[in-house]
Amino acid sequence: MAQQGAALQNYNNELVKCERRALKAAGRGPADPLGRLRGHAALQPAPLSCRSGSEAHESPPTALSSHPPLGIEELCQKREELCRQIQQEEDEKQRLQNEVRQLTEKLARVNENLARKIASRNEFDRTIAETEAAYLKILESSQTLLSVLKREAGNLTKATASDQKSSGGKDS
């Protein structure tokens, strides 16, 4: 039973060390925010690090060994790699969120400019339509005036010709 307790303590110590190393690699503080391990001497980690692969093959781990079993070391390495990948993805997520924010702001500015330009275009269209309508009224009025002038000129010519005939026949 004592051997199992010692093996469990070594396992727990190595997990704590791996967690602390992973947090340190990720730029964070200690891995014990609740103080679960403080004050418990039996649960404090031993000042050992995970062994390299070559050390693991030199002497097989025992329940009382000061080195962690090879499986724990591999788990620690995998966990550290996963922590590194998580940090990279968090950095990428932050970069993308900043990019989305910048693009959203740019889209808002473009939409505002577009709305102003569309309003200006609509004002031009209205002014052009009013000007064309006024021009057509002026053109119609000038054509009416021209036809009235021609008709009156014709009437005056006829009146003058008939006046000349009537006065020309008496004077001759």
PDB file of C-alpha atoms in Angstrom:
ATOM      1  CA  MET A   1       0.000   0.000   0.000  1.00  0.00           C
ATOM      2  CA  ALA A   2       2.880   2.352   0.772  1.00  0.00           C
ATOM      3  CA  GLN A   3       4.322   1.722  -2.701  1.00  0.00           C
ATOM      4  CA  GLN A   4       1.027   2.636  -4.349  1.00  0.00           C
ATOM      5  CA  GLY A   5       0.835   5.829  -2.277  1.00  0.00           C
ATOM      6  CA  ALA A   6       4.377   6.782  -3.274  1.00  0.00           C
ATOM      7  CA  ALA A   7       3.675   6.031  -6.950  1.00  0.00           C
ATOM      8  CA  LEU A   8       0.514   8.131  -6.776  1.00  0.00           C
ATOM      9  CA  GLN A   9       2.447  10.965  -5.150  1.00  0.00           C
ATOM     10  CA  ASN A  10       5.121  10.826  -7.891  1.00  0.00           C
ATOM     11  CA  TYR A  11       2.428  10.812 -10.560  1.00  0.00           C
ATOM     12  CA  ASN A  12       0.687  13.784  -8.953  1.00  0.00           C
ATOM     13  CA  ASN A  13       3.994  15.643  -8.604  1.00  0.00           C
ATOM     14  CA  GLU A  14       4.767  15.161 -12.284  1.00  0.00           C
ATOM     15  CA  LEU A  15       1.321  16.335 -13.367  1.00  0.00           C
ATOM     16  CA  VAL A  16       1.712  19.499 -11.308  1.00  0.00           C
ATOM     17  CA  LYS A  17       5.159  20.119 -12.809  1.00  0.00           C
ATOM     18  CA  CYS A  18       3.884  19.560 -16.349  1.00  0.00           C
ATOM     19  CA  GLU A  19       1.014  21.935 -15.743  1.00  0.00           C
ATOM     20  CA  ARG A  20       3.340  24.597 -14.331  1.00  0.00           C
ATOM     21  CA  ARG A  21       5.771  24.184 -17.246  1.00  0.00           C
ATOM     22  CA  ALA A  22       2.950  24.437 -19.770  1.00  0.00           C
ATOM     23  CA  LEU A  23       1.588  27.589 -18.139  1.00  0.00           C
ATOM     24  CA  LYS A  24       5.073  29.071 -17.955  1.00  0.00           C
ATOM     25  CA  ALA A  25       5.601  28.293 -21.653  1.00  0.00           C
ATOM     26  CA  ALA A  26       2.259  29.924 -22.416  1.00  0.00           C
ATOM     27  CA  GLY A  27       3.299  33.028 -20.434  1.00  0.00           C
ATOM     28  CA  ARG A  28       0.880  32.500 -17.565  1.00  0.00           C
ATOM     29  CA  GLY A  29       1.350  32.289 -13.823  1.00  0.00           C
ATOM     30  CA  PRO A  30       1.298  29.282 -11.498  1.00  0.00           C
ATOM     31  CA  ALA A  31      -1.221  26.568 -12.153  1.00  0.00           C
ATOM     32  CA  ASP A  32      -2.690  26.551  -8.668  1.00  0.00           C
ATOM     33  CA  PRO A  33      -5.269  29.389  -8.573  1.00  0.00           C
ATOM     34  CA  LEU A  34      -7.311  27.751  -5.789  1.00  0.00           C
ATOM     35  CA  GLY A  35      -4.362  26.936  -3.534  1.00  0.00           C
ATOM     36  CA  ARG A  36      -5.203  23.248  -3.579  1.00  0.00           C
ATOM     37  CA  LEU A  37      -1.589  22.157  -3.301  1.00  0.00           C
ATOM     38  CA  ARG A  38      -0.290  24.763  -0.860  1.00  0.00           C
ATOM     39  CA  GLY A  39       0.190  23.577   2.679  1.00  0.00           C
ATOM     40  CA  HIS A  40       0.070  19.880   1.791  1.00  0.00           C
ATOM     41  CA  ALA A  41       3.625  18.584   2.045  1.00  0.00           C
ATOM     42  CA  ALA A  42       2.616  15.188   0.721  1.00  0.00           C
ATOM     43  CA  LEU A  43       1.303  16.787  -2.466  1.00  0.00           C
ATOM     44  CA  GLN A  44       4.173  19.207  -3.129  1.00  0.00           C
ATOM     45  CA  PRO A  45       6.071  18.380  -6.335  1.00  0.00           C
ATOM     46  CA  ALA A  46       9.572  17.018  -6.099  1.00  0.00           C
ATOM     47  CA  PRO A  47      12.278  19.192  -7.719  1.00  0.00           C
ATOM     48  CA  LEU A  48      12.517  16.879 -10.731  1.00  0.00           C
ATOM     49  CA  SER A  49      11.716  17.404 -14.399  1.00  0.00           C
ATOM     50  CA  CYS A  50      10.381  14.947 -16.943  1.00  0.00           C
ATOM     51  CA  ARG A  51      13.177  12.653 -18.128  1.00  0.00           C
ATOM     52  CA  SER A  52      14.374  12.584 -21.683  1.00  0.00           C
ATOM     53  CA  GLY A  53      13.654   9.518 -23.785  1.00  0.00           C
ATOM     54  CA  SER A  54      17.202   8.133 -23.418  1.00  0.00           C
ATOM     55  CA  GLU A  55      17.087   8.347 -19.612  1.00  0.00           C
ATOM     56  CA  ALA A  56      13.796   6.494 -19.619  1.00  0.00           C
ATOM     57  CA  HIS A  57      15.404   3.507 -21.320  1.00  0.00           C
ATOM     58  CA  GLU A  58      18.441   3.383 -19.029  1.00  0.00           C
ATOM     59  CA  SER A  59      16.547   2.448 -15.899  1.00  0.00           C
ATOM     60  CA  PRO A  60      12.938   1.291 -15.807  1.00  0.00           C
ATOM     61  CA  PRO A  61      10.700   3.320 -13.488  1.00  0.00           C
ATOM     62  CA  THR A  62       9.688   1.843 -10.164  1.00  0.00           C
ATOM     63  CA  ALA A  63       7.034   2.894  -7.720  1.00  0.00           C
ATOM     64  CA  LEU A  64       9.686   4.530  -5.524  1.00  0.00           C
ATOM     65  CA  SER A  65      11.679   6.057  -8.400  1.00  0.00           C
ATOM     66  CA  SER A  66      12.402   9.770  -8.345  1.00  0.00           C
ATOM     67  CA  HIS A  67      11.847   9.924 -12.123  1.00  0.00           C
ATOM     68  CA  PRO A  68       8.387   9.847 -13.685  1.00  0.00           C
ATOM     69  CA  PRO A  69       7.359   6.931 -15.853  1.00  0.00           C
ATOM     70  CA  LEU A  70       7.958   7.324 -19.587  1.00  0.00           C
ATOM     71  CA  GLY A  71       4.226   7.598 -20.296  1.00  0.00           C
ATOM     72  CA  ILE A  72       3.909  10.680 -18.098  1.00  0.00           C
ATOM     73  CA  GLU A  73       6.824  12.354 -19.843  1.00  0.00           C
ATOM     74  CA  GLU A  74       5.210  11.756 -23.225  1.00  0.00           C
ATOM     75  CA  LEU A  75       1.905  13.071 -21.889  1.00  0.00           C
ATOM     76  CA  CYS A  76       3.707  16.170 -20.579  1.00  0.00           C
ATOM     77  CA  GLN A  77       5.329  16.759 -23.956  1.00  0.00           C
ATOM     78  CA  LYS A  78       2.029  16.301 -25.769  1.00  0.00           C
ATOM     79  CA  ARG A  79       0.337  18.646 -23.303  1.00  0.00           C
ATOM     80  CA  GLU A  80       3.049  21.289 -23.756  1.00  0.00           C
ATOM     81  CA  GLU A  81       2.699  21.020 -27.539  1.00  0.00           C
ATOM     82  CA  LEU A  82      -1.065  21.332 -27.215  1.00  0.00           C
ATOM     83  CA  CYS A  83      -0.650  24.413 -24.991  1.00  0.00           C
ATOM     84  CA  ARG A  84       1.650  25.944 -27.609  1.00  0.00           C
ATOM     85  CA  GLN A  85      -0.928  25.245 -30.334  1.00  0.00           C
ATOM     86  CA  ILE A  86      -3.721  26.683 -28.172  1.00  0.00           C
ATOM     87  CA  GLN A  87      -1.703  29.871 -27.649  1.00  0.00           C
ATOM     88  CA  GLN A  88      -1.029  30.147 -31.384  1.00  0.00           C
ATOM     89  CA  GLU A  89      -4.721  29.723 -32.153  1.00  0.00           C
ATOM     90  CA  GLU A  90      -5.704  32.253 -29.481  1.00  0.00           C
ATOM     91  CA  ASP A  91      -3.238  34.712 -31.031  1.00  0.00           C
ATOM     92  CA  GLU A  92      -4.688  33.996 -34.496  1.00  0.00           C
ATOM     93  CA  LYS A  93      -8.221  34.417 -33.124  1.00  0.00           C
ATOM     94  CA  GLN A  94      -7.280  37.800 -31.635  1.00  0.00           C
ATOM     95  CA  ARG A  95      -5.660  38.876 -34.904  1.00  0.00           C
ATOM     96  CA  LEU A  96      -8.758  37.847 -36.865  1.00  0.00           C
ATOM     97  CA  GLN A  97     -11.080  39.597 -34.410  1.00  0.00           C
ATOM     98  CA  ASN A  98      -9.052  42.797 -34.826  1.00  0.00           C
ATOM     99  CA  GLU A  99      -9.206  42.375 -38.593  1.00  0.00           C
ATOM    100  CA  VAL A 100     -12.989  41.842 -38.468  1.00  0.00           C
ATOM    101  CA  ARG A 101     -13.374  44.957 -36.287  1.00  0.00           C
ATOM    102  CA  GLN A 102     -11.291  47.027 -38.710  1.00  0.00           C
ATOM    103  CA  LEU A 103     -13.211  45.704 -41.707  1.00  0.00           C
ATOM    104  CA  THR A 104     -16.533  46.389 -39.952  1.00  0.00           C
ATOM    105  CA  GLU A 105     -15.484  49.976 -39.316  1.00  0.00           C
ATOM    106  CA  LYS A 106     -14.347  50.333 -42.925  1.00  0.00           C
ATOM    107  CA  LEU A 107     -17.647  48.874 -44.161  1.00  0.00           C
ATOM    108  CA  ALA A 108     -19.562  51.395 -42.045  1.00  0.00           C
ATOM    109  CA  ARG A 109     -17.540  54.269 -43.547  1.00  0.00           C
ATOM    110  CA  VAL A 110     -18.078  52.951 -47.088  1.00  0.00           C
ATOM    111  CA  ASN A 111     -21.822  52.594 -46.447  1.00  0.00           C
ATOM    112  CA  GLU A 112     -22.012  56.182 -45.168  1.00  0.00           C
ATOM    113  CA  ASN A 113     -20.128  57.507 -48.217  1.00  0.00           C
ATOM    114  CA  LEU A 114     -22.291  55.423 -50.535  1.00  0.00           C
ATOM    115  CA  ALA A 115     -25.492  56.724 -48.931  1.00  0.00           C
ATOM    116  CA  ARG A 116     -24.311  60.342 -49.349  1.00  0.00           C
ATOM    117  CA  LYS A 117     -23.361  59.758 -52.990  1.00  0.00           C
ATOM    118  CA  ILE A 118     -26.659  58.036 -53.765  1.00  0.00           C
ATOM    119  CA  ALA A 119     -28.529  60.977 -52.204  1.00  0.00           C
ATOM    120  CA  SER A 120     -26.472  63.397 -54.347  1.00  0.00           C
ATOM    121  CA  ARG A 121     -27.170  61.348 -57.472  1.00  0.00           C
ATOM    122  CA  ASN A 122     -30.893  61.354 -56.701  1.00  0.00           C
ATOM    123  CA  GLU A 123     -30.767  65.143 -56.288  1.00  0.00           C
ATOM    124  CA  PHE A 124     -29.009  65.434 -59.686  1.00  0.00           C
ATOM    125  CA  ASP A 125     -31.653  63.201 -61.265  1.00  0.00           C
ATOM    126  CA  ARG A 126     -34.453  65.366 -59.805  1.00  0.00           C
ATOM    127  CA  THR A 127     -32.786  68.602 -60.956  1.00  0.00           C
ATOM    128  CA  ILE A 128     -32.183  67.202 -64.451  1.00  0.00           C
ATOM    129  CA  ALA A 129     -35.807  66.039 -64.741  1.00  0.00           C
ATOM    130  CA  GLU A 130     -37.152  69.436 -63.611  1.00  0.00           C
ATOM    131  CA  THR A 131     -34.817  71.258 -66.016  1.00  0.00           C
ATOM    132  CA  GLU A 132     -35.826  69.042 -68.935  1.00  0.00           C
ATOM    133  CA  ALA A 133     -39.523  69.578 -68.149  1.00  0.00           C
ATOM    134  CA  ALA A 134     -39.021  73.353 -67.978  1.00  0.00           C
ATOM    135  CA  TYR A 135     -37.038  73.292 -71.242  1.00  0.00           C
ATOM    136  CA  LEU A 136     -39.799  71.334 -72.981  1.00  0.00           C
ATOM    137  CA  LYS A 137     -42.400  73.877 -71.753  1.00  0.00           C
ATOM    138  CA  ILE A 138     -40.223  76.723 -73.060  1.00  0.00           C
ATOM    139  CA  LEU A 139     -39.767  74.928 -76.387  1.00  0.00           C
ATOM    140  CA  GLU A 140     -43.520  74.285 -76.658  1.00  0.00           C
ATOM    141  CA  SER A 141     -44.281  77.919 -75.805  1.00  0.00           C
ATOM    142  CA  SER A 142     -41.775  79.197 -78.356  1.00  0.00           C
ATOM    143  CA  GLN A 143     -43.279  76.942 -81.052  1.00  0.00           C
ATOM    144  CA  THR A 144     -46.757  78.193 -80.157  1.00  0.00           C
ATOM    145  CA  LEU A 145     -45.523  81.782 -80.269  1.00  0.00           C
ATOM    146  CA  LEU A 146     -43.823  81.162 -83.625  1.00  0.00           C
ATOM    147  CA  SER A 147     -46.991  79.712 -85.150  1.00  0.00           C
ATOM    148  CA  VAL A 148     -49.058  82.632 -83.759  1.00  0.00           C
ATOM    149  CA  LEU A 149     -46.515  85.075 -85.258  1.00  0.00           C
ATOM    150  CA  LYS A 150     -46.650  83.359 -88.649  1.00  0.00           C
ATOM    151  CA  ARG A 151     -50.420  83.373 -88.649  1.00  0.00           C
ATOM    152  CA  GLU A 152     -50.600  87.031 -87.626  1.00  0.00           C
ATOM    153  CA  ALA A 153     -47.929  87.929 -90.166  1.00  0.00           C
ATOM    154  CA  GLY A 154     -49.983  86.164 -92.815  1.00  0.00           C
ATOM    155  CA  ASN A 155     -53.108  88.018 -91.714  1.00  0.00           C
ATOM    156  CA  LEU A 156     -51.244  91.319 -91.788  1.00  0.00           C
ATOM    157  CA  THR A 157     -49.902  90.557 -95.234  1.00  0.00           C
ATOM    158  CA  LYS A 158     -53.390  89.794 -96.472  1.00  0.00           C
ATOM    159  CA  ALA A 159     -54.779  92.934 -94.855  1.00  0.00           C
ATOM    160  CA  THR A 160     -52.027  95.060 -96.327  1.00  0.00           C
ATOM    161  CA  ALA A 161     -52.532  93.538 -99.766  1.00  0.00           C
ATOM    162  CA  SER A 162     -56.245  94.140 -99.662  1.00  0.00           C
ATOM    163  CA  ASP A 163     -55.699  97.718 -98.467  1.00  0.00           C
ATOM    164  CA  GLN A 164     -53.341  98.309-101.339  1.00  0.00           C
ATOM    165  CA  LYS A 165     -55.859  96.937-103.837  1.00  0.00           C
ATOM    166  CA  SER A 166     -58.615  99.063-102.548  1.00  0.00           C
ATOM    167  CA  SER A 167     -56.553 102.229-102.387  1.00  0.00           C
ATOM    168  CA  GLY A 168     -54.649 101.383-105.576  1.00  0.00           C
ATOM    169  CA  GLY A 169     -57.764 101.121-107.643  1.00  0.00           C
ATOM    170  CA  LYS A 170     -59.061 104.505-106.496  1.00  0.00           C
ATOM    171  CA  ASP A 171     -55.807 106.417-106.968  1.00  0.00           C
ATOM    172  CA  SER A 172     -55.015 105.196-110.421  1.00  0.00           C
TER     173      SER A 172
END
